[in-house]
PDB file of N, CA and C and ligand atoms in Angstrom:
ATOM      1  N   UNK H   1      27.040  22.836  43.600  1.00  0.00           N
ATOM      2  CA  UNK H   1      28.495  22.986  43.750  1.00  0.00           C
ATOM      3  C   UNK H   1      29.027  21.888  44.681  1.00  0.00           C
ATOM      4  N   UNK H   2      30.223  21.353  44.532  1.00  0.00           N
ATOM      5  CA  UNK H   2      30.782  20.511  45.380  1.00  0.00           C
ATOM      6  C   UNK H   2      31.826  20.735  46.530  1.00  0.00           C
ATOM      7  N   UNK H   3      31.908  20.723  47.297  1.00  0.00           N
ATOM      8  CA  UNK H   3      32.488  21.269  48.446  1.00  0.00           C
ATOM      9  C   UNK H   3      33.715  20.518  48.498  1.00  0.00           C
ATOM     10  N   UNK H   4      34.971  20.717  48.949  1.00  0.00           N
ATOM     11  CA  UNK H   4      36.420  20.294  49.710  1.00  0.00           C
ATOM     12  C   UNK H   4      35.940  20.052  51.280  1.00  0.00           C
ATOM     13  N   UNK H   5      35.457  21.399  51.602  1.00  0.00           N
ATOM     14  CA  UNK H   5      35.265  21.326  53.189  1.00  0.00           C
ATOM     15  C   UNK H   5      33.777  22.022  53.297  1.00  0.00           C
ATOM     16  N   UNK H   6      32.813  21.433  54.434  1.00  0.00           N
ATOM     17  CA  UNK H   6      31.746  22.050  54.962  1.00  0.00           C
ATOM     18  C   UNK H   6      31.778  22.082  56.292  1.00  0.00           C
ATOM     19  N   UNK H   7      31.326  22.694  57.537  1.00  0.00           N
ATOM     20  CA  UNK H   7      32.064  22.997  58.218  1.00  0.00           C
ATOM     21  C   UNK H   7      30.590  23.956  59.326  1.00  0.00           C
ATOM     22  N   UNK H   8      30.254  23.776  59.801  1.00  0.00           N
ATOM     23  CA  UNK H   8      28.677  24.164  60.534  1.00  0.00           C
ATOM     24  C   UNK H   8      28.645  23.904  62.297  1.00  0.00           C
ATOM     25  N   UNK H   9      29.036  25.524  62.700  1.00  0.00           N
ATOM     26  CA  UNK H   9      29.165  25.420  64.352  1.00  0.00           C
ATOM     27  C   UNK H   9      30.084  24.939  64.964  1.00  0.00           C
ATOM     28  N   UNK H  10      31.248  24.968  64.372  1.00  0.00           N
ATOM     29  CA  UNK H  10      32.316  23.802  65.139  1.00  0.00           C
ATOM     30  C   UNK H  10      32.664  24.862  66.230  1.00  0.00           C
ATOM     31  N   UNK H  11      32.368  24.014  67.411  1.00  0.00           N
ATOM     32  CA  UNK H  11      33.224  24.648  68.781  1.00  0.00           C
ATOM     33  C   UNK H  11      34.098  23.386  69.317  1.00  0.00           C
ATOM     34  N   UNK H  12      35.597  24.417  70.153  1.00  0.00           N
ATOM     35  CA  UNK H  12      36.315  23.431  70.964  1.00  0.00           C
ATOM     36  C   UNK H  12      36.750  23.863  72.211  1.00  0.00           C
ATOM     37  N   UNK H  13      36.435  23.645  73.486  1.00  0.00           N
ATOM     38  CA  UNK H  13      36.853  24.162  74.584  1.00  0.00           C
ATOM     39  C   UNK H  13      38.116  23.015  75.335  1.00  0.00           C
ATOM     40  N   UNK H  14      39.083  24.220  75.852  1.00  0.00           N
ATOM     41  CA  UNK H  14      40.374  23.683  76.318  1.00  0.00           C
ATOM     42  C   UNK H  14      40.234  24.041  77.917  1.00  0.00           C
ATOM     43  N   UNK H  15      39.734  23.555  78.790  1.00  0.00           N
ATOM     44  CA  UNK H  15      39.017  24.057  79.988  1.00  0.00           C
ATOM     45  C   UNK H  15      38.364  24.950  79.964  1.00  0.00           C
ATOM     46  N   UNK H  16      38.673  26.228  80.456  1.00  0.00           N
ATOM     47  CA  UNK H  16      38.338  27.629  80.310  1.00  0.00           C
ATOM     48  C   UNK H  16      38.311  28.229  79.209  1.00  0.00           C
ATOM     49  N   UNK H  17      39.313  27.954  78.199  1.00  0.00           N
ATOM     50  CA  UNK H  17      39.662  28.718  76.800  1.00  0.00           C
ATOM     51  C   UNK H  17      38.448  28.060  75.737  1.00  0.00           C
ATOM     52  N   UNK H  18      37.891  28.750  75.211  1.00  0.00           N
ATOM     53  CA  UNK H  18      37.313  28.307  73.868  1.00  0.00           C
ATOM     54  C   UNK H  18      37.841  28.830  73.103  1.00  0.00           C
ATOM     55  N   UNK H  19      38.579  27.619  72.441  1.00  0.00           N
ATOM     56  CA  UNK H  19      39.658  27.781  71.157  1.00  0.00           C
ATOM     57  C   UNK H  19      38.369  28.075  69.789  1.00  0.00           C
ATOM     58  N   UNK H  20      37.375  27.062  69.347  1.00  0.00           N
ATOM     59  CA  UNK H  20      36.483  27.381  68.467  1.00  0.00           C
ATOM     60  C   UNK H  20      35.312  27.859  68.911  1.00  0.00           C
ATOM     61  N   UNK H  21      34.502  29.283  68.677  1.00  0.00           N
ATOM     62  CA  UNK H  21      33.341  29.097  69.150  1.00  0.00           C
ATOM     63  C   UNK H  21      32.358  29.877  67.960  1.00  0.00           C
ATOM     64  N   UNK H  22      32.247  28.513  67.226  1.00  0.00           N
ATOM     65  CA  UNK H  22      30.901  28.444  66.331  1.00  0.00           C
ATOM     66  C   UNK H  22      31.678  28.407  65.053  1.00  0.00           C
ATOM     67  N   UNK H  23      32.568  28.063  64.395  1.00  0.00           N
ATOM     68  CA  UNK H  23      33.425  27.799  63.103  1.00  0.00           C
ATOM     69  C   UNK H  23      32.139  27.136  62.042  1.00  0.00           C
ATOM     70  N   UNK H  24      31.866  28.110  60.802  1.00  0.00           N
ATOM     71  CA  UNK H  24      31.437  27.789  59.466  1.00  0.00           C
ATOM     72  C   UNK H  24      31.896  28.232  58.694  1.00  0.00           C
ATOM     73  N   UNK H  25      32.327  26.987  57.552  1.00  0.00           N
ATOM     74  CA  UNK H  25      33.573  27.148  56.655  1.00  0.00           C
ATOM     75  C   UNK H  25      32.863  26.240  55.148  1.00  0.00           C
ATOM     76  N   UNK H  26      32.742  27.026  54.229  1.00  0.00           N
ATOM     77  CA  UNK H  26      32.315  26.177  53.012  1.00  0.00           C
ATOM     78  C   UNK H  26      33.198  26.718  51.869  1.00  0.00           C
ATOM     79  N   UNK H  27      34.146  25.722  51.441  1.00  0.00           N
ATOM     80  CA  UNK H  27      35.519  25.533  50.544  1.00  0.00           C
ATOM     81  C   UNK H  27      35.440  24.629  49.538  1.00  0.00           C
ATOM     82  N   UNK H  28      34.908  25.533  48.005  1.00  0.00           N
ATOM     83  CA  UNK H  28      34.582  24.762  46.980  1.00  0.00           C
ATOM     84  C   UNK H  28      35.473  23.673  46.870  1.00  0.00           C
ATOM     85  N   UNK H  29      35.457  22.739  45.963  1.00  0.00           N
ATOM     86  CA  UNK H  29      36.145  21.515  45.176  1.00  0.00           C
ATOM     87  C   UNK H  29      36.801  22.329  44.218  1.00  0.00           C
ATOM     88  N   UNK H  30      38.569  22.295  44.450  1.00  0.00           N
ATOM     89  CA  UNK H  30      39.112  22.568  43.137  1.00  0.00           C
ATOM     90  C   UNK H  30      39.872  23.839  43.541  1.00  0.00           C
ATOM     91  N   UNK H  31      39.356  24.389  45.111  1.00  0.00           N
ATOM     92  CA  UNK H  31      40.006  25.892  45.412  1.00  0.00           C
ATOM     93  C   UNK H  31      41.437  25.689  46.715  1.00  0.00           C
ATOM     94  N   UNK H  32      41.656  26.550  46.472  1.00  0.00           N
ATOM     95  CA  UNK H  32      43.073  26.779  47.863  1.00  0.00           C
ATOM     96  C   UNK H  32      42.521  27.609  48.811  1.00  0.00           C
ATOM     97  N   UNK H  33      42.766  27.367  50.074  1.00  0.00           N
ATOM     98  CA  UNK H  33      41.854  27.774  51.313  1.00  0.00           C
ATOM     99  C   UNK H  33      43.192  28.107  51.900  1.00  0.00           C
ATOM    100  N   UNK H  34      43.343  29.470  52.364  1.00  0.00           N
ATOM    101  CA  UNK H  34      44.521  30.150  52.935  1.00  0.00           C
ATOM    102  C   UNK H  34      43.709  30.279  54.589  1.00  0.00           C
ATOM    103  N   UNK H  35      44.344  30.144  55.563  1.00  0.00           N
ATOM    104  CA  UNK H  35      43.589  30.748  56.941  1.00  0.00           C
ATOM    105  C   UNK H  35      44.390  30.779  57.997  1.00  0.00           C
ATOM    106  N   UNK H  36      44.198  32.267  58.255  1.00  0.00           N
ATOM    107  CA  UNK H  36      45.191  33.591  58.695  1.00  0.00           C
ATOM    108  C   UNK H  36      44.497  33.950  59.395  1.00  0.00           C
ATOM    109  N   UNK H  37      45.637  34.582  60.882  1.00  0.00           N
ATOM    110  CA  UNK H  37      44.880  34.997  62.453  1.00  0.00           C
ATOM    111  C   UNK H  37      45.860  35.170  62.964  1.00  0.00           C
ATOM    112  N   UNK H  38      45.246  35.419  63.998  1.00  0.00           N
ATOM    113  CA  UNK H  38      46.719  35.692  65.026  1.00  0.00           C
ATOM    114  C   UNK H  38      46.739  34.246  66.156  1.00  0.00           C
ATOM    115  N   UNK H  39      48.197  34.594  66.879  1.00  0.00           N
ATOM    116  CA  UNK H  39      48.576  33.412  67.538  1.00  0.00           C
ATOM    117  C   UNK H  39      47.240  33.800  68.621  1.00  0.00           C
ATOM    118  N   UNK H  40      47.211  31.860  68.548  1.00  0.00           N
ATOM    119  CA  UNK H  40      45.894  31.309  69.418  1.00  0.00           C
ATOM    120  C   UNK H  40      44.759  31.229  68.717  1.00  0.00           C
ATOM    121  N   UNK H  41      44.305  32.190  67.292  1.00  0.00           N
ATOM    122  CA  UNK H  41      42.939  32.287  67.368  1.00  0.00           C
ATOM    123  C   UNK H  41      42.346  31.007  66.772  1.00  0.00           C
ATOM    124  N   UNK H  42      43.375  29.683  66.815  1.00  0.00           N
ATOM    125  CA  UNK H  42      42.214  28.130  66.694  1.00  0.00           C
ATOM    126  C   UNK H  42      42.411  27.717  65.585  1.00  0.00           C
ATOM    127  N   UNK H  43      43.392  28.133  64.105  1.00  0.00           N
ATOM    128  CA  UNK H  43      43.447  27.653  62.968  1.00  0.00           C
ATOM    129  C   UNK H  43      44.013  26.296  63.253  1.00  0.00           C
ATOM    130  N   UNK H  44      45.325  25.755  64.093  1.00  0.00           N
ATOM    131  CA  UNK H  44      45.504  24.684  64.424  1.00  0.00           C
ATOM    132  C   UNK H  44      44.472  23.523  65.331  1.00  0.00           C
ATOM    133  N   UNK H  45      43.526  24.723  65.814  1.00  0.00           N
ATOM    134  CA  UNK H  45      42.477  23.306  66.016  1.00  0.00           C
ATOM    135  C   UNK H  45      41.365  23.075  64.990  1.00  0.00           C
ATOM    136  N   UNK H  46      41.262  24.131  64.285  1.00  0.00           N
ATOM    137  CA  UNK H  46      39.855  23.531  63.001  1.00  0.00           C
ATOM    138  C   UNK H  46      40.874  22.839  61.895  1.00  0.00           C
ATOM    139  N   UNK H  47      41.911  22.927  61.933  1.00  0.00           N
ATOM    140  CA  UNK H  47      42.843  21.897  61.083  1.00  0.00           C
ATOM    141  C   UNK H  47      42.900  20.601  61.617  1.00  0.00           C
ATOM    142  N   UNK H  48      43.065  20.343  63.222  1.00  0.00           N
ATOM    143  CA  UNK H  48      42.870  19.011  63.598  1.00  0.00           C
ATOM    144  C   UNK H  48      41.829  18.390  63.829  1.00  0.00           C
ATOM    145  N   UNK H  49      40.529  19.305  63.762  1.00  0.00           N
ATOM    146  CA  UNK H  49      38.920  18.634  63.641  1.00  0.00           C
ATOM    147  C   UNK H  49      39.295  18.266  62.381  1.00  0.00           C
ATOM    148  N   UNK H  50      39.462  18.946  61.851  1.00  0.00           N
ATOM    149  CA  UNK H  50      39.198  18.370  60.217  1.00  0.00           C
ATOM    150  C   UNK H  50      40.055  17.333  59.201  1.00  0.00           C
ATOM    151  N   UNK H  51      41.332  17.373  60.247  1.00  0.00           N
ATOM    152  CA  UNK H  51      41.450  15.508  59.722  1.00  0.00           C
ATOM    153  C   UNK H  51      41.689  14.350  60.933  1.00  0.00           C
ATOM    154  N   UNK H  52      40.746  14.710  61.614  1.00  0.00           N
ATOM    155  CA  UNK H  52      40.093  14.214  62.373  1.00  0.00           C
ATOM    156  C   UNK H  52      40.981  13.607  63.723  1.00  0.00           C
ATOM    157  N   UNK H  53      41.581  14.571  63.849  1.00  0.00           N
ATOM    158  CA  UNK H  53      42.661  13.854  65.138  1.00  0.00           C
ATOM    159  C   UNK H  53      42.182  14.267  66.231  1.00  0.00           C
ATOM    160  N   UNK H  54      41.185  15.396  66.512  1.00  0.00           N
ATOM    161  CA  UNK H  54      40.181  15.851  67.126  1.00  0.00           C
ATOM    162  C   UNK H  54      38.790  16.495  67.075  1.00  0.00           C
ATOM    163  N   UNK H  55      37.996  15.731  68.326  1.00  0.00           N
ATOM    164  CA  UNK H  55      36.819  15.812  68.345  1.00  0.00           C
ATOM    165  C   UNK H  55      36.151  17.400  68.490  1.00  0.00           C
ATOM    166  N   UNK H  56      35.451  17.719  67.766  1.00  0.00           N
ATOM    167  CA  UNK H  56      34.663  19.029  68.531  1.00  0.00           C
ATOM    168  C   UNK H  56      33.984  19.144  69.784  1.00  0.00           C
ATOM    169  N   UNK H  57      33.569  19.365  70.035  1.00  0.00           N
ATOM    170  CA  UNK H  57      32.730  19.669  71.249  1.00  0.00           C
ATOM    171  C   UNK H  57      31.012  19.860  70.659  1.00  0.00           C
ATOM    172  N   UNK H  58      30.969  20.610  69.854  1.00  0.00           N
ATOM    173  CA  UNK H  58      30.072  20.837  69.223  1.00  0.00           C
ATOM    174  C   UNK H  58      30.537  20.935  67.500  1.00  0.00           C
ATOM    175  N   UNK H  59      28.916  20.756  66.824  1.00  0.00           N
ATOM    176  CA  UNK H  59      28.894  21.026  65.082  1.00  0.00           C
ATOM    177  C   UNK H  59      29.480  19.974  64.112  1.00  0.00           C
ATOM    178  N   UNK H  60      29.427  20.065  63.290  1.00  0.00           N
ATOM    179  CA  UNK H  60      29.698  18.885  62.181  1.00  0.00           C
ATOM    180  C   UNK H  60      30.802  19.632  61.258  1.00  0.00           C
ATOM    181  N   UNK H  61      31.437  18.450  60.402  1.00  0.00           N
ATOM    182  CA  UNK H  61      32.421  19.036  59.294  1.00  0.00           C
ATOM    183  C   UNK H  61      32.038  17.687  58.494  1.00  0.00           C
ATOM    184  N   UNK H  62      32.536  18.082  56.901  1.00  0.00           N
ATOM    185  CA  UNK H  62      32.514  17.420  56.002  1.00  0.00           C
ATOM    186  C   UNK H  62      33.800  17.422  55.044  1.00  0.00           C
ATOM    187  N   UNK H  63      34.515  16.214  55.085  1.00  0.00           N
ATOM    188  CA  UNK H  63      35.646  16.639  53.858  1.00  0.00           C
ATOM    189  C   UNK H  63      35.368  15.551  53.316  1.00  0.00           C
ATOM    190  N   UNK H  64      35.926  16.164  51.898  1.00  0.00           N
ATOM    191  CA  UNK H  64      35.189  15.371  50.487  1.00  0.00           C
ATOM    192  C   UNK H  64      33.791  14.435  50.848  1.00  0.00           C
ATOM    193  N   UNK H  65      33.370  14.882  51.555  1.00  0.00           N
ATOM    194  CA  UNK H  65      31.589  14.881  51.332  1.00  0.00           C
ATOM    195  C   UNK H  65      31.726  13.492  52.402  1.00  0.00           C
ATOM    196  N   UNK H  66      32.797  13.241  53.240  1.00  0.00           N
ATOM    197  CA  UNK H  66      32.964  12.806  54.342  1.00  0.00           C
ATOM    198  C   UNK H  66      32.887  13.218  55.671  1.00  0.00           C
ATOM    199  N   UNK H  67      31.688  12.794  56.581  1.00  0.00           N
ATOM    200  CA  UNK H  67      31.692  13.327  58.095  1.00  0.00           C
ATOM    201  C   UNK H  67      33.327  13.023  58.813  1.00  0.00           C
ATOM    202  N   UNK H  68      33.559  14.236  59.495  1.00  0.00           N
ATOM    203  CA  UNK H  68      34.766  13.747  59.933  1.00  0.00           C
ATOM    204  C   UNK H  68      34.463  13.020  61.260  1.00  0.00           C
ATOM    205  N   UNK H  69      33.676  12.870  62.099  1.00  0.00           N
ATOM    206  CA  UNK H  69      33.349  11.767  63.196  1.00  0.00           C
ATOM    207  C   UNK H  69      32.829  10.852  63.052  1.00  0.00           C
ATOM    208  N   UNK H  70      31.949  10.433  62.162  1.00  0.00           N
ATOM    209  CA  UNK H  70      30.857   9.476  61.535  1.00  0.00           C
ATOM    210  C   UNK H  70      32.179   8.371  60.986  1.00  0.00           C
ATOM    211  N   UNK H  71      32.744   9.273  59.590  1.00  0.00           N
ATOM    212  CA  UNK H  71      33.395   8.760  58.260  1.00  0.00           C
ATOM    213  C   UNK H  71      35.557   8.573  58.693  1.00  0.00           C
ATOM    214  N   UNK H  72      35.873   8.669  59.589  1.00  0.00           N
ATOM    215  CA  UNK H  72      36.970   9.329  59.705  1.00  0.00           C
ATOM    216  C   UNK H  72      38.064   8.326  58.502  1.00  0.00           C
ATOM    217  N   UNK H  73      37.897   7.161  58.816  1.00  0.00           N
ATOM    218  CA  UNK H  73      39.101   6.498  57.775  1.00  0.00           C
ATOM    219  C   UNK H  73      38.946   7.133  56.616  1.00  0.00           C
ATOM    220  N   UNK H  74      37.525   7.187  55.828  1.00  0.00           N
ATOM    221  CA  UNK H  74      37.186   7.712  54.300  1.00  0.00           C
ATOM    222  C   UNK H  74      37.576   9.274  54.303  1.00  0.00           C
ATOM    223  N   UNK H  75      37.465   9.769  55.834  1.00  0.00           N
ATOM    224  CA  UNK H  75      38.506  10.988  55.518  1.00  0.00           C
ATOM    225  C   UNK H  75      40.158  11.120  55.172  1.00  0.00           C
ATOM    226  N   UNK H  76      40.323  10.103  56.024  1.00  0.00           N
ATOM    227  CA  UNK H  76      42.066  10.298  56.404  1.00  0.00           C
ATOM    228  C   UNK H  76      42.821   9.606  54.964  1.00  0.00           C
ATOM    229  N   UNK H  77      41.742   8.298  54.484  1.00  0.00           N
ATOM    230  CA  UNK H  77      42.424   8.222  52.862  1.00  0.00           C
ATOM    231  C   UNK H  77      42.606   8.912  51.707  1.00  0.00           C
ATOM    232  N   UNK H  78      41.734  10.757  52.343  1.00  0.00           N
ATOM    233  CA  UNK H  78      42.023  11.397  51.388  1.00  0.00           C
ATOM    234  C   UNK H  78      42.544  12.685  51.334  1.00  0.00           C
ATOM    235  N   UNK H  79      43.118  12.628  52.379  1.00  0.00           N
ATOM    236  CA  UNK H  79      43.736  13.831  52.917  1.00  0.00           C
ATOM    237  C   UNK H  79      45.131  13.652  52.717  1.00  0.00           C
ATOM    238  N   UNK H  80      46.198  14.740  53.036  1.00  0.00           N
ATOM    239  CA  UNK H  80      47.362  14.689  53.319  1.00  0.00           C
ATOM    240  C   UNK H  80      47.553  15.658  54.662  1.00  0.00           C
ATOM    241  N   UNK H  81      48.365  15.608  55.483  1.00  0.00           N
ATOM    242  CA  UNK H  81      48.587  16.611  56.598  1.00  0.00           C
ATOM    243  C   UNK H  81      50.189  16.148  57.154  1.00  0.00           C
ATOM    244  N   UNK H  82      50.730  17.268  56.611  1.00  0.00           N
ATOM    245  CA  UNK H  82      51.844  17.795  57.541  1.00  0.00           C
ATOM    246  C   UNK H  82      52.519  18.788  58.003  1.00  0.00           C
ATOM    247  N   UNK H  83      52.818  18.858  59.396  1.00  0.00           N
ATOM    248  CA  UNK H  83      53.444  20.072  60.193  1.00  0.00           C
ATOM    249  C   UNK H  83      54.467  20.583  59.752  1.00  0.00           C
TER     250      UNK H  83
HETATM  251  N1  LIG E   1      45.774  20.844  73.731  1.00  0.00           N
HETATM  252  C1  LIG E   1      45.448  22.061  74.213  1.00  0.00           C
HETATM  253  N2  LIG E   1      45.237  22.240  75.518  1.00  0.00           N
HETATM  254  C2  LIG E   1      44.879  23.454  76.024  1.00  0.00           C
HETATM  255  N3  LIG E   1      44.708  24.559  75.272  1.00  0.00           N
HETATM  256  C3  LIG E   1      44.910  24.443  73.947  1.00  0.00           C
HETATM  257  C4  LIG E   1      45.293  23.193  73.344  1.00  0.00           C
HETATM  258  N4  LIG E   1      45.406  23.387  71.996  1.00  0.00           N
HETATM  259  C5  LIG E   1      45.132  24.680  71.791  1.00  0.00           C
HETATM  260  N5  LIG E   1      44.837  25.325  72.949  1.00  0.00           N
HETATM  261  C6  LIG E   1      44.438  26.731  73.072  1.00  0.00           C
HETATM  262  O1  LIG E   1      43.401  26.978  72.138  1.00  0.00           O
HETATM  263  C7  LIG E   1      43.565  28.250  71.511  1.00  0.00           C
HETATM  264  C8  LIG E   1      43.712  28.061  70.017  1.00  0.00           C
HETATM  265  O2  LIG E   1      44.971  27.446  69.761  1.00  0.00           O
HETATM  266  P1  LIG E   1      45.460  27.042  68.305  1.00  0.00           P
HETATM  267  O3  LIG E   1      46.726  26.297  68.490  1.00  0.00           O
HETATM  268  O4  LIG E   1      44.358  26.338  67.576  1.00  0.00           O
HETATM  269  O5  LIG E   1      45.703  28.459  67.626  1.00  0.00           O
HETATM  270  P2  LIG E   1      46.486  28.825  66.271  1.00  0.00           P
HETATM  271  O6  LIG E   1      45.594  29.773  65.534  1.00  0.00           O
HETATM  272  O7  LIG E   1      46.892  27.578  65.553  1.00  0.00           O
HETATM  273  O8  LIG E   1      47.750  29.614  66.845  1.00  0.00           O
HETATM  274  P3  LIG E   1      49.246  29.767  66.223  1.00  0.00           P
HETATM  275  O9  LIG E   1      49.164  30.863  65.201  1.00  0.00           O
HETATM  276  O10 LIG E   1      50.064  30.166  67.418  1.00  0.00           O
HETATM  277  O11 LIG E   1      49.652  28.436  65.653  1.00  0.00           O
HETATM  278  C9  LIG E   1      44.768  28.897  72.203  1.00  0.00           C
HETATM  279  O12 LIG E   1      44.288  29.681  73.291  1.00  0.00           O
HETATM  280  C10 LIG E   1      45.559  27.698  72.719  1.00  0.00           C
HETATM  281  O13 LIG E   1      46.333  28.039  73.848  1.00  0.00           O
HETATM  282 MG1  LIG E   2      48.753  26.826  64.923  1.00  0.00          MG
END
C-alpha cells in the first residue's frame, strides 16, 4: 500500500508542555484524513511537523514517501497548506 503520510513517535515539547508525545499516523494514498481534539491537544503541531515548518523533538514522518527533515523541499513541492 502507498502511504500520503507515515508518521512513527513524533514528540514536541514547548518547555514544560508536551504538545506531541509519541504521534503514529499511517494515511493511505488517495484518502482524506480528518483530525479532531480538543483545544491544545497538538493537531496544529503534527500539521506543522509535517510540512515541515517544524522540527520534532523526537520520531520521523514521511509525506509522499518524503522524510520531512532529511527531504523537506521534495516535501513542500508537494503539499499545499493554508490557515
Ligand atoms: N509555539 C509554542 N510555544 C509554546 N507552546 C506551544 C506553542 N505551540 C503550541 N504550544 C502548546 O502546545 C500544545 C498543543 O498546541 P496546538 O496548537 O498544537 O493544539 P491544537 O490541537 O492545534 O489546538 P486548537 O484546537 O486550539 O487549535 C498546547 O498546550 C499549546 O499551548
Ligand atoms: Mg490548532
Amino acid at each position: 500500500m502507498s502511504f500520503a503520510i507515515r508518521a512513527e513517535g513524533l514528540v514536541k515539547r514547548f518547555g514544560s508542555t508536551t504538545a506531541l508525545a509519541g504521534v503514529d499516523l499511517a494515511v493511505p494514498a488517495g484518502t482524506i484524513l480528518g483530525v479532531l481534539g480538543p483545544n491544545g491537544a497538538g493537531k496544529t503541531t503534527a500539521v506543522r511537523i509535517l510540512a515541515t515548518l517544524l522540527r520534532p523533538d523526537a520520531g520521523t514522518a514521511t509525506v509522499a514517501g518524503y522524510d520531512v527533515l532529511r527531504q523537506p523541499v521534495a516535501v513542500r513541492s508537494r503539499i499545499g497548506l493554508t490557515g
